[in-house]
mmCIF file of C-alpha atoms and ligand atoms in Angstrom:
data_model
loop_
_atom_site.group_PDB
_atom_site.id
_atom_site.type_symbol
_atom_site.label_atom_id
_atom_site.label_comp_id
_atom_site.label_asym_id
_atom_site.label_seq_id
_atom_site.Cartn_x
_atom_site.Cartn_y
_atom_site.Cartn_z
ATOM 1 C CA MET Y 1 -48.216 -24.940 -13.810
ATOM 2 C CA SER Y 2 -47.122 -22.763 -10.931
ATOM 3 C CA PHE Y 3 -44.161 -20.518 -11.119
ATOM 4 C CA PRO Y 4 -42.293 -18.817 -8.343
ATOM 5 C CA ASN Y 5 -43.124 -15.167 -8.357
ATOM 6 C CA VAL Y 6 -39.617 -13.891 -7.964
ATOM 7 C CA ARG Y 7 -39.519 -10.273 -6.902
ATOM 8 C CA LEU Y 8 -36.083 -9.174 -5.763
ATOM 9 C CA ARG Y 9 -37.457 -5.820 -4.672
ATOM 10 C CA ARG Y 10 -39.135 -7.493 -1.661
ATOM 11 C CA LEU Y 11 -35.796 -7.495 0.084
ATOM 12 C CA ARG Y 12 -35.009 -3.925 -0.864
ATOM 13 C CA LYS Y 13 -38.072 -2.210 0.440
ATOM 14 C CA SER Y 14 -36.976 -1.137 3.911
ATOM 15 C CA GLU Y 15 -33.741 0.160 5.248
ATOM 16 C CA LYS Y 16 -33.484 -2.441 8.014
ATOM 17 C CA ILE Y 17 -34.056 -5.366 5.672
ATOM 18 C CA ARG Y 18 -31.459 -3.884 3.325
ATOM 19 C CA GLU Y 19 -29.004 -3.655 6.217
ATOM 20 C CA LEU Y 20 -29.650 -7.266 7.168
ATOM 21 C CA LEU Y 21 -29.018 -8.422 3.630
ATOM 22 C CA GLU Y 22 -25.693 -6.642 3.155
ATOM 23 C CA GLU Y 23 -23.205 -9.180 1.837
ATOM 24 C CA VAL Y 24 -20.016 -7.156 1.933
ATOM 25 C CA ARG Y 25 -19.455 -4.860 4.884
ATOM 26 C CA LEU Y 26 -16.613 -2.416 4.748
ATOM 27 C CA SER Y 27 -15.028 -1.696 8.111
ATOM 28 C CA PRO Y 28 -12.209 0.596 9.237
ATOM 29 C CA LYS Y 29 -10.549 -2.687 10.220
ATOM 30 C CA ASP Y 30 -10.046 -3.438 6.508
ATOM 31 C CA LEU Y 31 -7.807 -0.437 6.028
ATOM 32 C CA ILE Y 32 -4.097 0.306 6.079
ATOM 33 C CA CYS Y 33 -3.251 4.007 6.153
ATOM 34 C CA PRO Y 34 -0.069 5.223 4.420
ATOM 35 C CA VAL Y 35 2.089 7.621 6.453
ATOM 36 C CA PHE Y 36 4.805 9.787 4.896
ATOM 37 C CA VAL Y 37 7.648 11.058 7.003
ATOM 38 C CA GLN Y 38 10.397 13.307 5.725
ATOM 39 C CA GLU Y 39 13.818 13.795 7.247
ATOM 40 C CA ASP Y 40 14.845 17.318 8.335
ATOM 41 C CA LEU Y 41 11.359 18.688 7.814
ATOM 42 C CA LYS Y 42 10.291 21.447 10.221
ATOM 43 C CA SER Y 43 6.521 21.330 9.757
ATOM 44 C CA ARG Y 44 3.887 19.410 7.785
ATOM 45 C CA ILE Y 45 3.721 19.976 4.040
ATOM 46 C CA GLN Y 46 1.105 19.264 1.393
ATOM 47 C CA VAL Y 47 1.494 18.250 -2.232
ATOM 48 C CA ASP Y 48 -0.910 19.660 -4.848
ATOM 49 C CA SER Y 49 -1.615 16.316 -6.509
ATOM 50 C CA MET Y 50 -2.577 14.652 -3.184
ATOM 51 C CA PRO Y 51 -5.035 17.012 -1.504
ATOM 52 C CA ASP Y 52 -5.367 16.593 2.292
ATOM 53 C CA ILE Y 53 -2.447 14.164 2.554
ATOM 54 C CA GLU Y 54 0.341 15.596 4.651
ATOM 55 C CA ILE Y 55 4.020 14.778 4.690
ATOM 56 C CA LEU Y 56 5.084 14.755 8.302
ATOM 57 C CA PRO Y 57 8.162 15.847 10.165
ATOM 58 C CA LEU Y 58 9.380 13.219 12.632
ATOM 59 C CA LYS Y 59 8.041 15.202 15.600
ATOM 60 C CA ASP Y 60 4.448 14.932 14.328
ATOM 61 C CA VAL Y 61 4.447 11.225 13.504
ATOM 62 C CA VAL Y 62 3.325 9.850 16.856
ATOM 63 C CA SER Y 63 0.332 12.173 17.218
ATOM 64 C CA GLU Y 64 -0.775 11.573 13.627
ATOM 65 C CA VAL Y 65 -0.509 7.792 13.972
ATOM 66 C CA ASN Y 66 -2.345 7.992 17.279
ATOM 67 C CA SER Y 67 -5.231 9.777 15.597
ATOM 68 C CA ILE Y 68 -5.265 7.125 12.844
ATOM 69 C CA ALA Y 69 -5.466 4.432 15.533
ATOM 70 C CA ASP Y 70 -8.312 6.322 17.222
ATOM 71 C CA LEU Y 71 -10.265 5.940 13.976
ATOM 72 C CA LYS Y 72 -10.070 2.150 14.543
ATOM 73 C CA ILE Y 73 -7.732 1.679 11.579
ATOM 74 C CA PRO Y 74 -5.543 -1.290 12.570
ATOM 75 C CA ALA Y 75 -2.396 -0.596 10.549
ATOM 76 C CA ILE Y 76 -0.193 2.028 8.956
ATOM 77 C CA MET Y 77 2.300 1.750 6.106
ATOM 78 C CA VAL Y 78 5.329 3.972 6.667
ATOM 79 C CA PHE Y 79 7.117 5.615 3.725
ATOM 80 C CA GLY Y 80 10.266 7.672 4.225
ATOM 81 C CA ILE Y 81 11.716 10.609 2.378
ATOM 82 C CA PRO Y 82 15.416 10.887 3.275
ATOM 83 C CA ALA Y 83 17.544 14.022 3.319
ATOM 84 C CA LYS Y 84 20.274 12.344 1.252
ATOM 85 C CA LYS Y 85 20.253 10.002 -1.717
ATOM 86 C CA ASP Y 86 23.215 8.096 -3.126
ATOM 87 C CA ASP Y 87 23.908 5.324 -5.627
ATOM 88 C CA LYS Y 88 23.583 2.574 -3.005
ATOM 89 C CA GLY Y 89 20.440 3.722 -1.212
ATOM 90 C CA THR Y 90 22.428 3.864 2.031
ATOM 91 C CA SER Y 91 19.923 5.923 3.993
ATOM 92 C CA ALA Y 92 17.275 3.242 3.446
ATOM 93 C CA PHE Y 93 18.973 0.836 5.869
ATOM 94 C CA ASP Y 94 20.620 3.352 8.196
ATOM 95 C CA GLN Y 95 19.735 2.523 11.804
ATOM 96 C CA ASN Y 96 19.187 6.253 12.228
ATOM 97 C CA GLY Y 97 17.271 6.591 8.964
ATOM 98 C CA ILE Y 98 14.006 8.456 8.872
ATOM 99 C CA VAL Y 99 11.810 5.337 8.628
ATOM 100 C CA GLN Y 100 13.726 3.547 11.372
ATOM 101 C CA ARG Y 101 13.371 6.569 13.678
ATOM 102 C CA ALA Y 102 9.689 6.926 12.883
ATOM 103 C CA ILE Y 103 8.996 3.238 13.562
ATOM 104 C CA SER Y 104 10.866 3.295 16.822
ATOM 105 C CA GLU Y 105 9.085 6.489 18.016
ATOM 106 C CA ILE Y 106 5.690 5.006 17.177
ATOM 107 C CA ARG Y 107 6.497 1.753 18.962
ATOM 108 C CA LYS Y 108 7.900 3.523 21.997
ATOM 109 C CA ASN Y 109 4.946 5.865 22.372
ATOM 110 C CA LEU Y 110 2.008 3.813 21.144
ATOM 111 C CA GLY Y 111 3.049 0.250 21.997
ATOM 112 C CA ASN Y 112 0.747 -2.157 20.193
ATOM 113 C CA LYS Y 113 -2.070 0.340 19.634
ATOM 114 C CA ILE Y 114 -1.557 0.010 15.873
ATOM 115 C CA ALA Y 115 0.284 -2.443 13.623
ATOM 116 C CA ILE Y 116 3.327 -0.967 11.909
ATOM 117 C CA MET Y 117 4.036 -1.935 8.329
ATOM 118 C CA ALA Y 118 6.770 -0.293 6.268
ATOM 119 C CA ASP Y 119 7.682 0.015 2.624
ATOM 120 C CA VAL Y 120 10.892 -1.710 1.578
ATOM 121 C CA CYS Y 121 12.323 -0.181 -1.576
ATOM 122 C CA LEU Y 122 15.228 1.847 -2.851
ATOM 123 C CA CYS Y 123 13.693 4.457 -5.130
ATOM 124 C CA GLN Y 124 13.346 7.251 -2.541
ATOM 125 C CA TYR Y 125 16.934 6.585 -1.482
ATOM 126 C CA THR Y 126 18.838 6.123 -4.737
ATOM 127 C CA ASP Y 127 19.946 9.122 -6.772
ATOM 128 C CA SER Y 128 18.726 7.255 -9.871
ATOM 129 C CA GLY Y 129 15.186 7.064 -8.464
ATOM 130 C CA HIS Y 130 15.106 3.387 -9.409
ATOM 131 C CA CYS Y 131 13.824 0.602 -7.180
ATOM 132 C CA GLY Y 132 17.112 -1.290 -7.499
ATOM 133 C CA LEU Y 133 20.802 -0.582 -7.888
ATOM 134 C CA VAL Y 134 21.993 0.649 -11.258
ATOM 135 C CA LYS Y 135 24.724 -1.237 -13.115
ATOM 136 C CA GLY Y 136 25.590 0.324 -16.447
ATOM 137 C CA ASN Y 137 22.215 1.184 -17.836
ATOM 138 C CA THR Y 138 20.297 -1.655 -16.232
ATOM 139 C CA ILE Y 139 18.724 -2.219 -12.827
ATOM 140 C CA ASP Y 140 20.700 -5.047 -11.299
ATOM 141 C CA ASN Y 141 18.520 -7.660 -9.644
ATOM 142 C CA ASP Y 142 20.757 -9.651 -7.340
ATOM 143 C CA SER Y 143 22.819 -6.845 -5.815
ATOM 144 C CA SER Y 144 19.532 -5.053 -5.132
ATOM 145 C CA LEU Y 145 18.293 -8.073 -3.173
ATOM 146 C CA GLU Y 146 21.139 -7.631 -0.708
ATOM 147 C CA VAL Y 147 20.083 -4.045 -0.043
ATOM 148 C CA LEU Y 148 16.381 -4.915 0.270
ATOM 149 C CA LYS Y 149 17.351 -7.545 2.814
ATOM 150 C CA LYS Y 150 19.321 -4.977 4.848
ATOM 151 C CA ILE Y 151 16.402 -2.532 4.769
ATOM 152 C CA ALA Y 152 13.977 -5.176 6.051
ATOM 153 C CA ILE Y 153 16.334 -6.205 8.862
ATOM 154 C CA SER Y 154 16.926 -2.574 9.881
ATOM 155 C CA GLN Y 155 13.168 -2.055 10.143
ATOM 156 C CA ALA Y 156 12.700 -5.287 12.082
ATOM 157 C CA GLN Y 157 15.322 -4.112 14.573
ATOM 158 C CA VAL Y 158 13.165 -1.116 15.487
ATOM 159 C CA GLY Y 159 9.917 -3.024 15.782
ATOM 160 C CA VAL Y 160 8.190 -3.234 12.399
ATOM 161 C CA GLU Y 161 5.615 -6.048 12.254
ATOM 162 C CA VAL Y 162 5.229 -6.352 8.511
ATOM 163 C CA VAL Y 163 7.741 -5.416 5.831
ATOM 164 C CA SER Y 164 6.375 -4.599 2.420
ATOM 165 C CA PRO Y 165 8.851 -4.896 -0.451
ATOM 166 C CA SER Y 166 7.730 -2.861 -3.467
ATOM 167 C CA ALA Y 167 10.787 -3.110 -5.704
ATOM 168 C CA MET Y 168 9.568 -5.937 -7.969
ATOM 169 C CA MET Y 169 13.004 -7.565 -7.958
ATOM 170 C CA ASP Y 170 12.926 -11.301 -8.644
ATOM 171 C CA GLY Y 171 13.481 -13.277 -5.474
ATOM 172 C CA GLN Y 172 12.839 -10.345 -3.121
ATOM 173 C CA VAL Y 173 10.574 -12.365 -0.832
ATOM 174 C CA LYS Y 174 13.053 -15.228 -0.551
ATOM 175 C CA ALA Y 175 15.979 -12.897 0.110
ATOM 176 C CA ILE Y 176 14.107 -10.901 2.750
ATOM 177 C CA ARG Y 177 12.726 -14.040 4.427
ATOM 178 C CA GLU Y 178 16.215 -15.515 4.690
ATOM 179 C CA GLY Y 179 17.641 -12.237 5.945
ATOM 180 C CA LEU Y 180 14.969 -11.834 8.607
ATOM 181 C CA ASP Y 181 15.191 -15.447 9.726
ATOM 182 C CA ASP Y 182 18.992 -15.414 9.915
ATOM 183 C CA SER Y 183 18.770 -12.306 12.099
ATOM 184 C CA GLY Y 184 16.252 -13.875 14.449
ATOM 185 C CA PHE Y 185 13.173 -12.083 13.112
ATOM 186 C CA THR Y 186 11.215 -15.180 12.215
ATOM 187 C CA ASP Y 187 8.028 -13.481 13.411
ATOM 188 C CA VAL Y 188 8.227 -10.443 11.126
ATOM 189 C CA ALA Y 189 5.780 -10.941 8.253
ATOM 190 C CA ILE Y 190 6.226 -10.077 4.579
ATOM 191 C CA MET Y 191 3.502 -8.406 2.566
ATOM 192 C CA SER Y 192 5.004 -8.271 -0.893
ATOM 193 C CA HIS Y 193 3.886 -6.023 -3.723
ATOM 194 C CA SER Y 194 3.512 -9.247 -5.664
ATOM 195 C CA ALA Y 195 1.597 -8.021 -8.687
ATOM 196 C CA LYS Y 196 2.742 -4.431 -8.919
ATOM 197 C CA HIS Y 197 1.972 -3.059 -12.327
ATOM 198 C CA ARG Y 198 3.800 -0.422 -14.319
ATOM 199 C CA SER Y 199 0.965 2.013 -13.776
ATOM 200 C CA ASN Y 200 0.361 5.594 -14.805
ATOM 201 C CA LEU Y 201 -1.537 6.049 -11.562
ATOM 202 C CA TYR Y 202 1.606 6.415 -9.429
ATOM 203 C CA SER Y 203 2.540 9.950 -10.459
ATOM 204 C CA PRO Y 204 1.096 11.803 -7.437
ATOM 205 C CA PHE Y 205 3.068 9.430 -5.182
ATOM 206 C CA ARG Y 206 6.231 10.310 -7.043
ATOM 207 C CA ASP Y 207 5.528 14.022 -6.456
ATOM 208 C CA MET Y 208 5.259 13.274 -2.757
ATOM 209 C CA ALA Y 209 8.079 10.820 -2.306
ATOM 210 C CA HIS Y 210 10.501 12.327 -4.847
ATOM 211 C CA CYS Y 211 11.172 8.922 -6.331
ATOM 212 C CA ALA Y 212 10.627 9.402 -10.067
ATOM 213 C CA PRO Y 213 13.262 7.539 -12.103
ATOM 214 C CA GLN Y 214 15.971 9.928 -13.303
ATOM 215 C CA PHE Y 215 16.486 7.938 -16.510
ATOM 216 C CA GLY Y 216 14.323 5.432 -18.329
ATOM 217 C CA ASP Y 217 11.268 3.985 -16.610
ATOM 218 C CA ARG Y 218 10.254 1.014 -14.468
ATOM 219 C CA ARG Y 219 9.217 -1.288 -17.329
ATOM 220 C CA SER Y 220 12.130 -3.683 -16.828
ATOM 221 C CA TYR Y 221 10.848 -4.640 -13.378
ATOM 222 C CA GLN Y 222 7.182 -3.691 -12.944
ATOM 223 C CA LEU Y 223 4.464 -5.814 -14.544
ATOM 224 C CA PRO Y 224 2.851 -4.804 -17.834
ATOM 225 C CA TYR Y 225 -0.870 -4.202 -17.307
ATOM 226 C CA THR Y 226 -1.543 -6.219 -20.444
ATOM 227 C CA ASN Y 227 -0.401 -9.498 -18.833
ATOM 228 C CA PRO Y 228 -2.763 -11.101 -16.306
ATOM 229 C CA THR Y 229 -1.164 -14.552 -16.573
ATOM 230 C CA GLU Y 230 2.222 -13.095 -15.755
ATOM 231 C CA ALA Y 231 0.637 -11.329 -12.772
ATOM 232 C CA MET Y 232 -0.638 -14.679 -11.487
ATOM 233 C CA ARG Y 233 2.841 -16.093 -11.922
ATOM 234 C CA GLU Y 234 4.301 -13.293 -9.787
ATOM 235 C CA VAL Y 235 1.808 -14.138 -7.053
ATOM 236 C CA GLU Y 236 2.551 -17.851 -7.359
ATOM 237 C CA THR Y 237 6.281 -17.218 -7.111
ATOM 238 C CA ASP Y 238 5.936 -15.032 -4.019
ATOM 239 C CA ILE Y 239 3.837 -17.721 -2.352
ATOM 240 C CA ALA Y 240 6.497 -20.309 -3.181
ATOM 241 C CA GLU Y 241 9.088 -17.999 -1.596
ATOM 242 C CA GLY Y 242 7.116 -17.834 1.642
ATOM 243 C CA VAL Y 243 5.235 -14.541 1.437
ATOM 244 C CA ASP Y 244 2.615 -13.981 4.154
ATOM 245 C CA ILE Y 245 0.311 -11.548 2.347
ATOM 246 C CA VAL Y 246 0.242 -10.893 -1.392
ATOM 247 C CA MET Y 247 -0.587 -7.512 -2.817
ATOM 248 C CA ILE Y 248 -2.239 -6.459 -6.046
ATOM 249 C CA LYS Y 249 -1.470 -2.906 -7.123
ATOM 250 C CA PRO Y 250 -3.193 -0.687 -8.285
ATOM 251 C CA ALA Y 251 -6.611 -1.841 -7.074
ATOM 252 C CA LEU Y 252 -9.608 -0.451 -8.904
ATOM 253 C CA ALA Y 253 -8.556 -1.274 -12.461
ATOM 254 C CA TYR Y 254 -7.265 -4.689 -11.359
ATOM 255 C CA LEU Y 255 -10.289 -6.233 -9.638
ATOM 256 C CA ASP Y 256 -10.155 -9.177 -12.051
ATOM 257 C CA LEU Y 257 -6.779 -10.133 -10.620
ATOM 258 C CA ILE Y 258 -7.918 -9.747 -7.029
ATOM 259 C CA ALA Y 259 -10.834 -12.080 -7.758
ATOM 260 C CA LYS Y 260 -8.620 -14.554 -9.548
ATOM 261 C CA VAL Y 261 -5.997 -14.657 -6.818
ATOM 262 C CA ARG Y 262 -8.807 -15.100 -4.283
ATOM 263 C CA SER Y 263 -10.142 -18.141 -6.125
ATOM 264 C CA SER Y 264 -6.733 -19.621 -6.923
ATOM 265 C CA PHE Y 265 -4.801 -19.425 -3.650
ATOM 266 C CA ASN Y 266 -5.395 -19.681 0.076
ATOM 267 C CA ILE Y 267 -3.482 -16.582 1.133
ATOM 268 C CA PRO Y 268 -4.430 -13.175 2.552
ATOM 269 C CA ILE Y 269 -4.740 -10.541 -0.160
ATOM 270 C CA SER Y 270 -4.138 -6.851 0.142
ATOM 271 C CA ALA Y 271 -5.021 -4.362 -2.552
ATOM 272 C CA TYR Y 272 -3.184 -1.068 -2.903
ATOM 273 C CA SER Y 273 -5.483 1.701 -4.000
ATOM 274 C CA VAL Y 274 -2.755 3.987 -5.290
ATOM 275 C CA SER Y 275 -2.167 7.715 -5.329
ATOM 276 C CA GLY Y 276 -3.737 8.281 -8.744
ATOM 277 C CA GLU Y 277 -6.897 6.488 -7.644
ATOM 278 C CA TYR Y 278 -7.057 8.897 -4.707
ATOM 279 C CA SER Y 279 -6.392 12.021 -6.708
ATOM 280 C CA LEU Y 280 -9.081 11.105 -9.271
ATOM 281 C CA VAL Y 281 -11.646 10.973 -6.473
ATOM 282 C CA LYS Y 282 -10.398 14.143 -4.801
ATOM 283 C CA ALA Y 283 -10.252 16.132 -8.026
ATOM 284 C CA ALA Y 284 -13.780 15.205 -9.107
ATOM 285 C CA ALA Y 285 -15.125 15.789 -5.584
ATOM 286 C CA LYS Y 286 -13.503 19.209 -5.444
ATOM 287 C CA GLN Y 287 -15.393 20.165 -8.594
ATOM 288 C CA GLY Y 288 -18.611 19.010 -6.979
ATOM 289 C CA TRP Y 289 -18.998 16.329 -9.647
ATOM 290 C CA ILE Y 290 -19.097 13.371 -7.270
ATOM 291 C CA ASN Y 291 -19.805 12.881 -3.581
ATOM 292 C CA GLU Y 292 -16.425 12.215 -1.973
ATOM 293 C CA THR Y 293 -17.520 10.078 0.961
ATOM 294 C CA GLU Y 294 -20.099 8.048 -0.968
ATOM 295 C CA VAL Y 295 -17.699 7.333 -3.821
ATOM 296 C CA THR Y 296 -15.006 6.404 -1.307
ATOM 297 C CA LEU Y 297 -17.253 3.814 0.345
ATOM 298 C CA GLU Y 298 -18.360 2.444 -3.020
ATOM 299 C CA ILE Y 299 -14.840 2.032 -4.371
ATOM 300 C CA LEU Y 300 -13.444 0.446 -1.219
ATOM 301 C CA THR Y 301 -16.417 -1.895 -0.884
ATOM 302 C CA ALA Y 302 -15.932 -2.987 -4.505
ATOM 303 C CA ILE Y 303 -12.277 -3.773 -3.834
ATOM 304 C CA LYS Y 304 -13.290 -5.847 -0.829
ATOM 305 C CA ARG Y 305 -16.071 -7.515 -2.838
ATOM 306 C CA ALA Y 306 -13.534 -8.603 -5.446
ATOM 307 C CA GLY Y 307 -11.722 -10.525 -2.707
ATOM 308 C CA ALA Y 308 -9.283 -8.223 -0.950
ATOM 309 C CA ASP Y 309 -8.883 -8.826 2.784
ATOM 310 C CA MET Y 310 -7.286 -5.436 3.338
ATOM 311 C CA ILE Y 311 -6.779 -2.221 1.425
ATOM 312 C CA VAL Y 312 -3.869 0.178 1.543
ATOM 313 C CA THR Y 313 -5.542 3.482 0.766
ATOM 314 C CA TYR Y 314 -5.117 7.245 1.104
ATOM 315 C CA LEU Y 315 -8.891 7.277 1.585
ATOM 316 C CA SER Y 316 -8.501 5.429 4.918
ATOM 317 C CA LYS Y 317 -9.276 8.386 7.171
ATOM 318 C CA ILE Y 318 -12.207 9.622 5.080
ATOM 319 C CA ALA Y 319 -13.677 6.104 4.991
ATOM 320 C CA ALA Y 320 -13.099 5.394 8.675
ATOM 321 C CA LYS Y 321 -14.632 8.706 9.777
ATOM 322 C CA THR Y 322 -17.743 7.973 7.731
ATOM 323 C CA LEU Y 323 -17.997 4.342 8.831
ATOM 324 C CA ASN Y 324 -17.519 5.249 12.503
ATOM 325 C CA GLY Y 325 -20.424 7.677 12.142
HETATM 326 C C1 LIG G 401 7.974 2.830 -5.265
HETATM 327 C C2 LIG G 401 6.544 2.947 -5.003
HETATM 328 C C3 LIG G 401 5.625 3.566 -5.820
HETATM 329 C C4 LIG G 401 4.423 3.457 -5.184
HETATM 330 C C5 LIG G 401 4.633 2.796 -3.982
HETATM 331 N N1 LIG G 401 5.972 2.465 -3.888
HETATM 332 C C6 LIG G 401 5.799 4.283 -7.068
HETATM 333 C C7 LIG G 401 6.428 3.626 -8.211
HETATM 334 O O1 LIG G 401 6.565 2.398 -8.269
HETATM 335 O O2 LIG G 401 6.793 4.369 -9.094
HETATM 336 C C8 LIG G 401 3.146 3.989 -5.713
HETATM 337 C C9 LIG G 401 2.114 4.152 -4.707
HETATM 338 C C10 LIG G 401 1.061 5.073 -5.099
HETATM 339 O O3 LIG G 401 0.973 5.585 -6.228
HETATM 340 O O4 LIG G 401 0.260 5.334 -4.216
HETATM 341 N N2 LIG G 401 8.534 1.629 -4.838
HETATM 342 ZN ZN1 LIG G 402 10.615 1.653 -5.506
#
């Protein structure tokens, strides 16, 4: 009886054959680079927990985004840090708000050189630091939807292409879709933070964006990481509400969900590799314990392998520089 002499090493023996056999190829085109812009800031600042990530003053936004585009990264995600917070999150939908000004400057100066996506949430803008409006000691869902809708419309008016609600309010996709459509922005897409977990990996972001909750926590709206079925239900609901791209967040510890969403639905998937995922890599690399660029490529490739079509990551520039050679 003959048997096939299977030797998998045959296809691993030379570099060119290995290249030919690559199944998952990470490209700068898979990446979305977050951009932080702070109102009334004079010059760029850094935050200890996010090494090499800079918070920009408005005057530096265009040149920074231009250099991101030059790295062949197709999209940015704009986050704003306003000068003033209040109980209604007013500065989030101000036509002269920091995000609105940043978007309009980028559009004016760079045209369609890069796709502009923007975060839609209240937590940087509310004095409570919560992602919705506070009523008594709860986060009120339906009044928050009205504000999220206004934020999305205000961003659409200055040329955003994709709005990305991250508040985890029920019905946020439906409310924003209706708001955009009623205002004539039927072509602005929604990439919802569909399965956004209550993660401990967000703390460096909160240092940067000054959006830590001032009382309680986000457990009444963000998903528990113990509940994968509930996560699927969030995704399902967003799809029913007309979302264009679903997001799983964080990424690396949630690859099971990315794979499951990939096999369950026909919809583009983005994964958000969050601030804590970045700072883990940077901290270990700084010690010389891991190779920063190699680990970056490995992690991002794994996220893509799980089924993500795109990755929002603070590692975007490091990855793109390496991939561009
Ligand atoms: C708030 C928001 C958070 C992140 C993105 N938007 C923090 C939070 O929910 O507390 C986290 C992103 C990151 O850690 O990189 N809407
Ligand atoms: Zn928020």
